[in-house]
Coordinates of C-alpha atoms in Angstrom, one line a residue:
Chain A
X1448 CA -21.8 7.7 -18.0
X1449 CA -20.0 5.1 -20.1
X1450 CA -16.9 4.2 -18.1
X1451 CA -17.6 5.7 -14.7
X1452 CA -19.7 3.0 -13.1
X1453 CA -17.2 0.3 -13.6
X1454 CA -14.7 2.2 -11.4
X1455 CA -14.2 1.3 -7.8
X1456 CA -15.5 3.8 -5.4
X1457 CA -14.3 3.5 -1.8
X1458 CA -14.4 5.5 1.4
X1459 CA -10.6 5.3 1.6
X1460 CA -9.1 8.3 -0.2
X1461 CA -5.6 6.9 0.1
X1462 CA -6.7 3.9 -1.8
X1463 CA -8.3 6.1 -4.5
X1464 CA -5.1 8.1 -4.7
X1465 CA -2.9 5.0 -5.0
X1466 CA -5.2 3.7 -7.7
X1467 CA -5.0 6.9 -9.7
X1468 CA -1.3 7.0 -9.3
X1469 CA -1.0 3.4 -10.5
X1470 CA -3.1 4.2 -13.6
X1471 CA -0.8 7.2 -14.4
X1472 CA 2.4 5.1 -13.9
X1473 CA 0.9 2.5 -16.3
X1474 CA 0.3 5.2 -18.9
X1475 CA 3.8 6.5 -18.6
X1476 CA 5.2 3.0 -18.8
X1477 CA 3.3 2.3 -22.0
X1478 CA 3.9 5.7 -23.5
X1479 CA 7.1 7.3 -22.1
X1480 CA 6.5 10.6 -24.1
X1481 CA 2.9 11.0 -22.9
X1482 CA 1.4 14.5 -22.5
X1483 CA -0.3 14.9 -19.1
X1484 CA -2.3 17.9 -17.7
X1485 CA -1.8 18.3 -14.0
X1486 CA -4.0 20.0 -11.4
X1487 CA -3.3 21.9 -8.2
X1488 CA -5.3 21.9 -5.0
X1489 CA -5.8 19.8 -1.8
X1490 CA -7.3 16.8 -3.5
X1491 CA -4.3 15.7 -5.7
X1492 CA -1.7 15.9 -2.9
X1493 CA -2.0 12.3 -1.7
X1494 CA -2.1 11.1 -5.3
X1495 CA 1.1 13.0 -6.1
X1496 CA 2.9 11.5 -3.1
X1497 CA 1.7 8.1 -4.2
X1498 CA 2.8 8.8 -7.7
X1499 CA 6.4 9.7 -6.6
X1500 CA 6.6 6.6 -4.5
X1501 CA 5.3 4.2 -7.2
X1502 CA 7.5 5.8 -9.8
X1503 CA 10.5 5.2 -7.6
X1504 CA 9.6 1.7 -6.8
X1505 CA 8.8 0.8 -10.4
X1506 CA 11.6 2.9 -11.8
X1507 CA 9.3 4.7 -14.1
X1508 CA 11.1 6.9 -16.6
X1509 CA 9.5 10.4 -16.6
X1510 CA 12.3 12.1 -18.5
X1511 CA 10.3 12.4 -21.7
X1512 CA 6.9 13.0 -20.3
X1513 CA 5.5 16.5 -21.1
X1514 CA 3.7 18.0 -18.1
X1515 CA 1.2 20.8 -18.7
X1516 CA -0.2 22.8 -15.8
X1517 CA -4.0 22.9 -16.1
X1518 CA -4.2 26.5 -14.9
X1519 CA -2.4 29.1 -12.8
X1520 CA -2.9 32.5 -11.1
X1521 CA -2.0 35.6 -13.1
X1522 CA -1.5 37.9 -10.1
X1523 CA 0.1 35.7 -7.4
X1524 CA 3.6 36.0 -5.8
X1525 CA 6.0 33.4 -7.3
X1526 CA 5.8 31.2 -4.2
X1527 CA 2.0 30.9 -4.4
X1528 CA 1.8 30.0 -8.1
X1529 CA 0.6 26.6 -9.2
X1530 CA 3.9 26.4 -11.0
X1531 CA 5.6 26.4 -7.6
X1532 CA 3.0 23.9 -6.2
X1533 CA 3.5 21.5 -9.1
X1534 CA 7.3 21.8 -8.8
X1535 CA 7.2 21.0 -5.1
X1536 CA 4.7 18.1 -5.1
X1537 CA 5.4 16.4 -8.4
X1538 CA 7.8 17.9 -11.0
X1539 CA 10.9 18.2 -8.8
X1540 CA 10.5 14.8 -7.1
X1541 CA 10.0 13.1 -10.5
X1542 CA 13.0 15.1 -11.9
X1543 CA 11.0 16.4 -14.8
X1544 CA 13.4 18.3 -17.0
X1545 CA 12.6 22.1 -17.2
X1546 CA 12.1 21.8 -20.9
X1547 CA 9.2 19.4 -20.3
X1548 CA 7.3 21.7 -17.9
X1549 CA 4.7 23.9 -19.4
X1550 CA 2.5 26.6 -17.9
X1551 CA -0.2 28.6 -19.6
X1552 CA 1.2 31.7 -17.9
X1553 CA 4.4 31.5 -19.9
X1554 CA 3.2 30.2 -23.2
X1555 CA 1.0 31.9 -25.8
X1556 CA -0.9 29.4 -28.0
X1557 CA -1.1 26.8 -25.2
X1558 CA -3.6 24.8 -27.3
X1559 CA -1.5 24.8 -30.4
X1560 CA 1.5 23.6 -28.3
X1561 CA -0.5 20.8 -26.8
X1562 CA -1.8 19.8 -30.3
X1563 CA 1.7 20.0 -31.8
X1564 CA 2.9 17.8 -28.9
X1565 CA 0.5 15.1 -29.9
X1566 CA -2.5 16.1 -27.8
X1567 CA -3.1 15.3 -24.1
X1568 CA -3.0 11.6 -23.3
X1569 CA -4.3 12.2 -19.8
X1570 CA -5.9 15.1 -17.9
X1571 CA -6.2 14.8 -14.1
X1572 CA -8.9 17.0 -12.6
X1573 CA -10.4 18.0 -9.3
X1574 CA -13.8 19.5 -9.1
X1575 CA -14.9 22.7 -7.4
X1576 CA -17.9 23.0 -5.1
X1577 CA -19.7 24.9 -7.9
X1578 CA -18.7 22.3 -10.5
X1579 CA -15.7 24.1 -11.9
X1580 CA -12.9 22.2 -13.5
X1581 CA -9.5 23.9 -13.7
X1582 CA -10.6 27.6 -13.6
X1583 CA -13.5 27.0 -15.9
X1584 CA -16.3 28.6 -13.8
X1585 CA -20.0 28.1 -14.3
X1586 CA -21.1 29.6 -17.6
X1587 CA -17.9 28.7 -19.5
X1588 CA -19.0 27.4 -22.9
X1589 CA -18.1 23.9 -24.0
X1590 CA -16.2 25.3 -27.0
X1591 CA -13.7 27.2 -24.8
X1592 CA -9.9 27.0 -25.2
X1593 CA -7.1 28.3 -23.0
X1594 CA -8.3 31.6 -21.7
X1595 CA -8.0 34.2 -18.8
X1596 CA -10.6 34.4 -16.2
X1597 CA -11.8 36.3 -13.1
X1598 CA -12.0 33.9 -10.2
X1599 CA -15.3 33.5 -8.4
X1600 CA -15.5 34.1 -4.7
X1601 CA -16.2 30.4 -4.1
X1602 CA -13.0 29.5 -5.9
X1603 CA -11.0 32.2 -4.1
X1604 CA -12.3 31.0 -0.7
X1605 CA -11.4 27.4 -1.5
X1606 CA -7.8 28.5 -2.3
X1607 CA -7.5 30.8 0.7
X1608 CA -5.3 28.4 2.7
X1609 CA -2.2 29.3 0.7
X1610 CA -2.5 32.9 1.6
X1611 CA -2.4 34.9 4.8
X1612 CA -5.6 36.8 4.2
X1613 CA -8.5 36.5 1.7
X1614 CA -7.5 39.8 0.3
X1615 CA -4.2 38.3 -0.9
X1616 CA -5.9 35.5 -2.9
X1617 CA -5.5 36.4 -6.6
X1618 CA -8.5 37.6 -8.6
X1619 CA -7.4 36.4 -12.0
X1620 CA -6.1 33.3 -13.6
X1621 CA -5.5 31.5 -16.8
X1622 CA -6.9 28.1 -17.6
X1623 CA -7.2 25.4 -20.2
X1624 CA -10.7 25.6 -21.6
X1625 CA -13.4 22.9 -21.6
X1626 CA -12.6 22.0 -25.2
X1627 CA -8.9 21.6 -24.3
X1628 CA -9.8 19.2 -21.5
X1629 CA -12.5 17.4 -23.6
X1630 CA -9.9 16.6 -26.3
X1631 CA -7.8 14.7 -23.8
X1632 CA -7.8 11.0 -24.6
X1633 CA -8.3 10.0 -20.9
X1634 CA -9.6 12.0 -18.0
X1635 CA -9.2 11.2 -14.3
X1636 CA -11.5 13.2 -12.0
X1637 CA -10.6 13.0 -8.3
X1638 CA -13.1 14.1 -5.6
X1639 CA -12.5 13.9 -1.9
X1640 CA -14.9 14.1 0.9
X1641 CA -18.7 14.1 1.4
X1642 CA -18.8 17.8 0.8
X1643 CA -18.1 17.1 -2.9
X1644 CA -20.8 14.4 -3.2
X1645 CA -23.7 16.7 -4.1
X1646 CA -21.8 18.5 -6.9
X1647 CA -20.4 15.2 -8.3
X1648 CA -23.8 13.7 -8.5
X1649 CA -25.2 16.9 -10.0
X1650 CA -22.4 17.0 -12.6
X1651 CA -22.5 13.3 -13.6
X1652 CA -26.0 12.2 -12.9
X1653 CA -27.7 15.5 -13.7
X1654 CA -28.3 17.4 -17.0
X1655 CA -25.4 18.5 -19.1
X1656 CA -25.2 22.3 -18.7
X1657 CA -22.5 25.0 -18.9
X1658 CA -23.8 26.1 -15.5
X1659 CA -22.0 23.0 -14.1
X1660 CA -18.8 22.9 -16.1
X1661 CA -17.9 19.3 -15.1
X1662 CA -21.2 18.0 -16.5
X1663 CA -19.8 18.9 -20.0
X1664 CA -17.5 16.0 -19.6
X1665 CA -20.3 13.5 -19.3
X1666 CA -20.0 12.4 -22.9
X1667 CA -16.3 11.9 -22.8
X1668 CA -15.4 8.4 -23.9
X1669 CA -12.7 7.6 -21.3
X1670 CA -13.6 9.5 -18.2
X1671 CA -12.7 8.0 -14.8
X1672 CA -14.5 9.3 -11.8
X1673 CA -12.6 8.5 -8.6
X1674 CA -14.1 9.5 -5.3
X1675 CA -14.2 8.4 -1.7
X1676 CA -18.0 8.3 -1.5
X1677 CA -20.7 6.5 -3.3
X1678 CA -22.2 8.2 -6.3
X1679 CA -25.8 7.2 -6.9
Chain B
X861 CA 32.8 28.6 6.1
X862 CA 30.9 27.2 3.2
X863 CA 30.0 23.5 3.3
X864 CA 32.3 21.5 1.1
X865 CA 30.9 19.7 -1.9
X866 CA 31.1 15.9 -1.4
X867 CA 31.9 13.1 -3.7
X868 CA 31.5 9.6 -2.3
X869 CA 33.5 7.1 -4.4
X870 CA 33.9 3.3 -4.5
X871 CA 30.7 2.5 -2.7
X872 CA 27.7 0.4 -3.5
X873 CA 24.8 2.7 -3.5
X874 CA 21.6 1.3 -2.0
X875 CA 18.9 3.8 -3.0
X876 CA 17.5 1.4 -1.3
X877 CA 15.2 0.3 -4.2
X878 CA 18.2 -0.4 -6.3
X879 CA 21.8 -1.4 -5.8
X880 CA 24.3 0.5 -7.9
X881 CA 28.1 0.3 -7.8
X882 CA 28.7 4.0 -8.5
X883 CA 29.6 7.4 -7.2
X884 CA 27.4 9.9 -5.4
X885 CA 27.8 13.6 -5.5
X886 CA 26.4 16.2 -3.1
X887 CA 26.3 20.0 -3.3
X888 CA 24.4 22.5 -1.3
X889 CA 23.2 19.8 1.0
X890 CA 21.4 17.8 -1.7
X891 CA 22.3 14.9 -4.0
X892 CA 23.1 16.3 -7.4
X893 CA 24.3 13.3 -9.2
X894 CA 24.4 9.5 -8.9
X895 CA 26.7 7.9 -11.5
X896 CA 30.2 8.0 -12.6
X897 CA 30.0 11.1 -14.8
X898 CA 32.6 13.7 -13.9
X899 CA 31.4 16.1 -11.2
X900 CA 31.4 19.8 -11.9
X901 CA 34.6 21.7 -11.0
X902 CA 36.5 18.4 -10.2
X903 CA 39.7 20.2 -9.2
X904 CA 38.3 22.8 -6.9
X905 CA 39.6 22.9 -3.4
X906 CA 36.1 22.9 -1.9
X907 CA 35.5 19.3 -3.0
X908 CA 35.8 16.6 -0.4
X909 CA 36.3 13.1 -1.8
X910 CA 35.3 10.3 0.5
X911 CA 36.4 6.7 -0.3
X912 CA 33.6 4.3 0.7
X913 CA 36.0 1.5 0.2
X914 CA 33.4 -1.0 -1.1
X915 CA 30.9 -0.1 1.7
X916 CA 27.2 0.3 1.3
X917 CA 26.2 3.9 0.7
X918 CA 22.7 4.1 2.2
X919 CA 20.1 6.8 2.9
X920 CA 20.5 7.9 6.5
X921 CA 18.2 5.9 8.8
X922 CA 14.9 7.4 10.1
X923 CA 13.7 6.4 13.5
X924 CA 10.0 7.2 14.2
X925 CA 10.3 6.5 17.9
X926 CA 13.1 7.8 20.1
X927 CA 12.4 8.6 23.7
X928 CA 16.0 9.5 24.4
X929 CA 19.3 7.9 25.3
X930 CA 21.9 7.9 28.0
X931 CA 22.6 11.6 27.3
X932 CA 19.0 12.9 27.1
X933 CA 15.7 11.7 28.5
X934 CA 12.9 13.3 26.6
X935 CA 10.4 12.4 29.4
X936 CA 12.2 14.6 31.8
X937 CA 13.4 18.2 31.5
X938 CA 14.9 18.8 28.0
X939 CA 17.4 21.4 27.1
X940 CA 19.2 22.3 23.8
X941 CA 22.5 20.9 24.9
X942 CA 21.2 17.5 25.9
X943 CA 19.1 17.3 22.8
X944 CA 22.0 18.1 20.6
X945 CA 24.0 15.4 22.4
X946 CA 21.3 12.9 21.5
X947 CA 21.2 14.2 17.9
X948 CA 24.9 13.7 17.6
X949 CA 24.8 10.2 19.1
X950 CA 22.0 9.2 16.8
X951 CA 23.8 10.6 13.7
X952 CA 26.9 8.6 14.7
X953 CA 24.7 5.5 14.5
X954 CA 23.5 6.4 11.0
X955 CA 20.2 7.9 12.1
X956 CA 20.0 11.2 10.2
X957 CA 16.3 11.9 11.1
X958 CA 14.2 10.9 14.1
X959 CA 11.0 11.8 15.8
X960 CA 11.6 12.9 19.4
X961 CA 8.9 10.9 21.2
X962 CA 6.9 12.1 24.2
X963 CA 5.0 9.5 26.3
X964 CA 2.1 9.9 28.6
X965 CA 2.6 12.3 31.4
X966 CA 0.8 15.2 33.2
X967 CA -0.8 17.4 30.6
X968 CA 1.3 20.4 31.5
X969 CA 4.5 18.5 31.3
X970 CA 3.8 17.0 27.9
X971 CA 2.7 20.3 26.5
X972 CA 5.7 22.1 28.0
X973 CA 8.1 19.6 26.4
X974 CA 6.2 19.8 23.1
X975 CA 6.4 23.6 23.1
X976 CA 10.1 23.4 24.0
X977 CA 10.8 21.0 21.1
X978 CA 8.9 23.3 18.8
X979 CA 11.1 26.2 20.1
X980 CA 14.2 24.1 19.5
X981 CA 13.2 23.8 15.8
X982 CA 11.4 20.5 15.7
X983 CA 8.7 20.8 13.1
X984 CA 6.8 18.5 10.8
X985 CA 8.2 18.3 7.3
X986 CA 6.0 19.1 4.3
X987 CA 6.8 17.0 1.3
X988 CA 10.2 18.5 1.5
X989 CA 12.6 19.3 4.3
X990 CA 14.7 22.4 4.2
X991 CA 18.4 21.8 3.9
X992 CA 18.8 23.6 7.2
X993 CA 15.9 21.7 8.7
X994 CA 15.9 21.4 12.5
X995 CA 18.8 23.8 13.3
X996 CA 21.1 21.7 11.3
X997 CA 23.6 24.4 10.8
X998 CA 27.0 22.9 9.9
X999 CA 27.1 20.6 12.8
X1000 CA 26.0 17.3 11.3
X1001 CA 23.3 16.4 13.8
X1002 CA 20.3 14.3 13.2
X1003 CA 17.2 16.1 11.9
X1004 CA 13.9 16.2 13.8
X1005 CA 11.0 16.3 11.3
X1006 CA 8.4 16.4 14.0
X1007 CA 7.4 15.1 17.4
X1008 CA 5.9 11.7 18.0
X1009 CA 3.2 12.0 20.7
X1010 CA 3.0 8.5 22.1
X1011 CA 0.2 9.3 24.5
X1012 CA -1.6 10.4 26.6
X1013 CA -4.5 9.3 24.4
X1014 CA -4.0 5.6 24.8
X1015 CA -5.9 2.7 26.4
X1016 CA -5.8 2.5 30.2
X1017 CA -5.8 -1.2 29.6
X1018 CA -2.5 -1.2 27.7
X1019 CA -0.4 1.5 29.3
X1020 CA 2.9 -0.4 29.2
X1021 CA 5.1 1.8 31.4
X1022 CA 3.1 4.9 30.8
X1023 CA 1.7 6.3 34.1
X1024 CA -1.9 5.2 34.0
X1025 CA -3.1 8.2 36.0
X1026 CA -2.2 10.5 33.2
X1027 CA -3.9 8.7 30.4
X1028 CA -6.6 10.8 28.7
X1029 CA -9.6 9.9 26.5
X1030 CA -9.2 10.6 22.8
X1031 CA -11.5 13.5 22.3
X1032 CA -11.2 17.0 20.9
X1033 CA -11.4 18.8 24.2
X1034 CA -8.6 16.7 25.7
X1035 CA -6.4 17.0 22.6
X1036 CA -6.7 20.8 22.8
X1037 CA -5.0 20.7 26.2
X1038 CA -1.8 19.6 24.5
X1039 CA -2.0 20.5 20.8
X1040 CA -2.7 24.1 20.0
X1041 CA -2.4 26.3 17.0
X1042 CA 1.1 27.2 17.9
X1043 CA 2.6 23.7 18.2
X1044 CA 0.3 21.8 15.9
X1045 CA 2.8 21.9 13.1
X1046 CA 5.4 20.3 15.2
X1047 CA 3.5 17.1 15.7
X1048 CA 4.2 14.6 13.0
X1049 CA 2.9 11.4 14.4
X1050 CA 0.6 10.3 17.2
X1051 CA 0.1 6.9 18.7
X1052 CA -3.5 6.6 19.8
X1053 CA -5.8 3.8 21.0
X1054 CA -8.5 4.3 18.3
X1055 CA -11.1 2.3 20.3
X1056 CA -11.1 5.0 23.0
X1057 CA -12.0 7.8 20.4
X1058 CA -15.0 9.7 21.6
X1059 CA -16.4 9.7 18.1
X1060 CA -15.4 9.3 14.4
X1061 CA -14.7 13.0 14.2
X1062 CA -11.8 13.0 16.6
X1063 CA -9.7 10.9 14.3
X1064 CA -10.5 13.1 11.3
X1065 CA -9.8 16.3 13.3
X1066 CA -6.2 15.1 13.9
X1067 CA -5.8 13.9 10.3
X1068 CA -7.0 17.3 9.0
X1069 CA -4.2 18.9 11.1
X1070 CA -1.8 16.9 9.0
X1071 CA -0.8 14.6 11.8
X1072 CA -0.2 10.9 10.9
X1073 CA -1.9 8.5 13.3
X1074 CA -0.6 5.2 14.4
X1075 CA -2.7 2.7 16.4
X1076 CA -0.9 1.5 19.5
X1077 CA -1.1 1.1 23.3
X1078 CA -4.5 -0.2 22.3
X1079 CA -6.8 -2.9 23.5
X1080 CA -8.8 -2.9 20.3
X1081 CA -10.6 -6.0 19.1
X1082 CA -10.0 -6.9 15.5
X1083 CA -13.4 -5.3 14.6
X1084 CA -12.4 -2.0 16.3
X1085 CA -9.0 -2.1 14.7
X1086 CA -10.5 -2.6 11.2
X1087 CA -12.8 0.4 11.8
X1088 CA -9.7 2.4 12.6
X1089 CA -7.9 1.2 9.5
X1090 CA -11.0 2.1 7.5
X1091 CA -10.8 5.6 9.0
X1092 CA -7.4 5.9 7.4
X1093 CA -5.1 5.0 10.3
X1094 CA -2.4 3.2 8.3
X1095 CA 0.2 2.6 10.9
X1096 CA 0.6 0.4 14.1
X1097 CA 3.0 1.3 16.9
X1098 CA 5.4 -1.4 18.1
X1099 CA 3.3 -4.3 16.9
X1100 CA 2.6 -6.9 19.6
X1101 CA 3.9 -4.6 22.4
X1102 CA 1.3 -2.9 24.5
X1103 CA -1.6 -4.7 22.8
X1104 CA -3.5 -8.0 23.2
X1105 CA -1.4 -10.9 22.1
X1106 CA -2.5 -12.9 19.1
X1107 CA -5.1 -15.5 20.3
X1108 CA -6.5 -18.0 17.9
X1109 CA -10.1 -17.1 18.7
X1110 CA -9.5 -13.4 19.3
X1111 CA -6.9 -12.1 16.9
X1112 CA -7.3 -8.5 18.2
X1113 CA -5.6 -5.5 16.8
X1114 CA -2.3 -7.4 16.1
X1115 CA -4.1 -10.0 14.0
X1116 CA -6.1 -7.3 12.2
X1117 CA -2.9 -5.3 11.4
X1118 CA -1.2 -8.4 10.0
X1119 CA -4.2 -9.2 7.8
X1120 CA -4.8 -5.7 6.4
X1121 CA -2.6 -4.9 3.4
X1122 CA -3.2 -1.2 4.0
X1123 CA -1.5 -1.2 7.3
X1124 CA 2.2 -0.7 7.9
X1125 CA 3.6 -2.1 11.1
X1126 CA 6.4 -0.7 13.2
X1127 CA 8.6 -3.3 15.0
X1128 CA 11.1 -3.1 17.8
X1129 CA 13.7 -5.6 16.5
X1130 CA 15.8 -5.9 19.6
X1131 CA 15.2 -9.6 20.3
X1132 CA 13.6 -8.7 23.6
X1133 CA 10.4 -6.9 22.7
X1134 CA 9.9 -9.4 19.9
X1135 CA 11.6 -12.7 19.5
X1136 CA 13.6 -13.2 16.3
X1137 CA 11.0 -15.8 15.2
X1138 CA 8.2 -13.3 15.7
X1139 CA 10.0 -10.7 13.6
X1140 CA 10.5 -13.3 10.9
X1141 CA 6.8 -14.2 11.1
X1142 CA 5.7 -10.6 10.9
X1143 CA 8.0 -10.0 7.9
X1144 CA 6.7 -13.0 6.2
X1145 CA 3.2 -11.6 6.3
X1146 CA 3.8 -7.8 5.9
X1147 CA 6.7 -8.0 3.5
X1148 CA 9.4 -5.4 2.7
X1149 CA 6.9 -2.6 2.0
X1150 CA 4.8 -2.7 5.1
X1151 CA 7.3 -3.2 7.8
X1152 CA 9.2 -0.4 9.6
X1153 CA 12.0 -0.8 12.0
X1154 CA 11.9 1.5 15.1
X1155 CA 13.9 1.4 18.3
X1156 CA 11.7 3.0 21.0
X1157 CA 15.0 3.8 22.5
X1158 CA 14.9 5.3 25.9
X1159 CA 17.3 6.7 28.5
X1160 CA 16.7 3.6 30.6
X1161 CA 16.3 0.1 29.3
X1162 CA 14.4 -1.8 31.9
X1163 CA 12.4 -1.2 35.1
X1164 CA 11.9 -3.9 37.7
X1165 CA 12.2 -6.5 35.0
X1166 CA 9.7 -4.9 32.7
X1167 CA 10.6 -3.4 29.4
X1168 CA 10.9 0.3 29.2
X1169 CA 11.7 1.3 25.7
X1170 CA 14.7 -0.3 24.2
X1171 CA 18.4 0.3 24.4
X1172 CA 19.4 -0.4 20.8
X1173 CA 19.9 2.1 18.1
X1174 CA 18.4 1.7 14.6
X1175 CA 21.6 0.5 13.0
X1176 CA 21.6 -2.4 15.4
X1177 CA 18.0 -3.2 14.6
X1178 CA 19.1 -3.4 10.9
X1179 CA 22.0 -5.6 11.8
X1180 CA 19.7 -7.8 13.9
X1181 CA 17.2 -8.6 11.2
X1182 CA 20.0 -9.5 8.8
X1183 CA 21.7 -11.6 11.5
X1184 CA 18.5 -13.4 12.2
X1185 CA 18.1 -14.2 8.5
X1186 CA 14.8 -12.3 8.2
X1187 CA 15.7 -10.3 5.1
X1188 CA 18.7 -9.0 3.1
X1189 CA 20.7 -6.0 4.2
X1190 CA 19.2 -3.8 1.4
X1191 CA 15.7 -4.7 2.6
X1192 CA 16.6 -4.0 6.2
X1193 CA 17.9 -0.6 5.1
X1194 CA 14.7 0.0 3.2
X1195 CA 12.6 -0.8 6.3
X1196 CA 14.6 1.7 8.4
X1197 CA 14.8 4.6 5.9
X1198 CA 12.6 4.5 2.8
X1199 CA 9.5 3.0 4.5
X1200 CA 9.5 5.5 7.5
X1201 CA 9.9 8.4 5.0
X1202 CA 6.9 7.2 3.1
X1203 CA 5.0 6.8 6.3
X1204 CA 5.7 10.4 7.2
X1205 CA 5.0 11.6 3.6
X1206 CA 8.5 12.9 3.2
X1207 CA 9.9 12.9 -0.4
X1208 CA 13.5 13.9 0.0
X1209 CA 14.8 11.7 2.8
X1210 CA 15.0 7.9 3.0
X1211 CA 15.9 7.7 -0.7
X1212 CA 19.0 8.4 -2.7
X1213 CA 18.2 10.3 -6.0
X1214 CA 19.1 13.7 -7.4
X1215 CA 17.2 16.3 -5.4
X1216 CA 17.0 14.3 -2.2
X1217 CA 18.9 15.5 0.9
X1218 CA 22.5 14.4 1.3
X1219 CA 21.8 12.3 4.4
X1220 CA 24.0 9.3 4.0
X1221 CA 25.0 6.4 6.2
X1222 CA 27.9 4.3 4.9
X1223 CA 28.1 0.7 6.2
X1224 CA 31.0 -1.7 6.1
X1225 CA 30.0 -4.4 3.6
X1226 CA 31.3 -7.2 5.8
X1227 CA 30.7 -6.2 9.4
X1228 CA 27.5 -4.1 8.5
X1229 CA 28.7 -1.5 11.1
X1230 CA 28.3 2.2 10.4
X1231 CA 31.6 3.6 9.0
X1232 CA 30.7 7.2 8.3
X1233 CA 27.6 9.4 8.3
X1234 CA 26.8 12.6 6.5
X1235 CA 23.8 14.9 7.2
X1236 CA 23.1 17.3 4.4
X1237 CA 26.6 16.4 3.0
X1238 CA 28.2 17.4 6.3
X1239 CA 30.4 14.9 7.9
X1240 CA 29.2 13.7 11.3
X1241 CA 32.1 13.8 13.8
X1242 CA 32.9 10.5 15.4

């Protein structure tokens, strides 16, 4: 793990979120037309709130930043899509122009578009209890690009909150592949809560295996692991 | 009748992170444009143009602690009419959002009032408030993005005027007597004495419900306070009031809160709860980002010489800190709008930018008195 150990780890997730937001604002300040891949889920919510606040306070210009959703459902009602989530938590508050919002649901050739846009400068990730990143479930090969997936039960359960019943949680999604994410120049992986500790340790201290998708990122040259627990 | 589109001209817009001499345009309850570009459909009859006449165009103020006023006592029986009278009164003072605050009382009474406030439309905002939030209608009343439960989970050693007999320990069982699945989403903020928590889990149970916690009415030592801040409690309720005073060998929760950069302090800047010098001292340490002005306004101002809430409104607290030379007007506005919005995690109030709600307080640039207020672009009647 080249660059992970130098990163502060703290028990205070607000601090972690603020720190991540500050790194993102620094990136956008130095590169106003950056390409950024954005996650959905419980973990990034505090970071997004912090990012909105910091951007306002530092008057960060987001008007040229290209925002790529990491993944989305294929069979969800509009209000439950990740597109709607990202609009609510980050894209609308930062006033990202519609022309700079991208979702794999709406675009064929997502990888080509990302490449044509200069490649991802930053990918922000969470991690699933089974080690998934975006919707790349265990078994996804390292050489995968944007593709459609059947969601595992563990992922559907983790996303259950947004739906009235488990039955309503979508079964299919579309996601950037491991290779798409691996090609990002910088990766921030956020993990919150002791319940993620075991999988984070397995992914980043254990063997590199497609059975733990996040472990495939171990050799990335600019990976920042940010969690509110200590990783041994 | 559709709500008119609103153009505020000739004002100085305090976002409040910036100061801009420019126009501000509101449509459908939200700010659409800040700048002097022509507004869409300039000549239409549904456009109201308001001349700010050089006044400061500020985000509507947000008061995290309001126990009532002469027209409505939130500790007694509440009804919709009294509450609306309070909402109008606050809006007239530039307060476009506030947290109705319930103090310690018999469990049944607190729960009944919480349930009633829930039924009257008080609910916690997510990242965003609906334009119609809190039965706004077209009436121009202050919004209520959640209840502040100031008790009964406080320290029996620091009750202030709260009835000591009704104080409860901070544990899951006792919390369940007041907060249930039905009203949980109406509670935005809770003042708790963290040192009375039964165990570490109690704090995280409340945090997982999405309730922001503020340490107050607390007898915590500095060590106990630091543990609470480490557990993610990032706010302190009316700093110095209802807590041990700063002692040079025992700095207590007040000293710990001043020292810890993660902690945002709420102050009652009425000149009675805190002297002007103490407000200046706190501001010198906490700075413009970690200070929030609140009123703790109540139906009654004093009881047998003791302080029971305050009798000021938030616009007066803003004027006070400017008058005392503590900070600039723009910073005072920030401490009474932007900072409380950040503390509640609200994105679209407390700040003026396209997409934010059209909640505006316009202050006279010389007298610093509220001249006109808009809630969701609707003019508040005087």
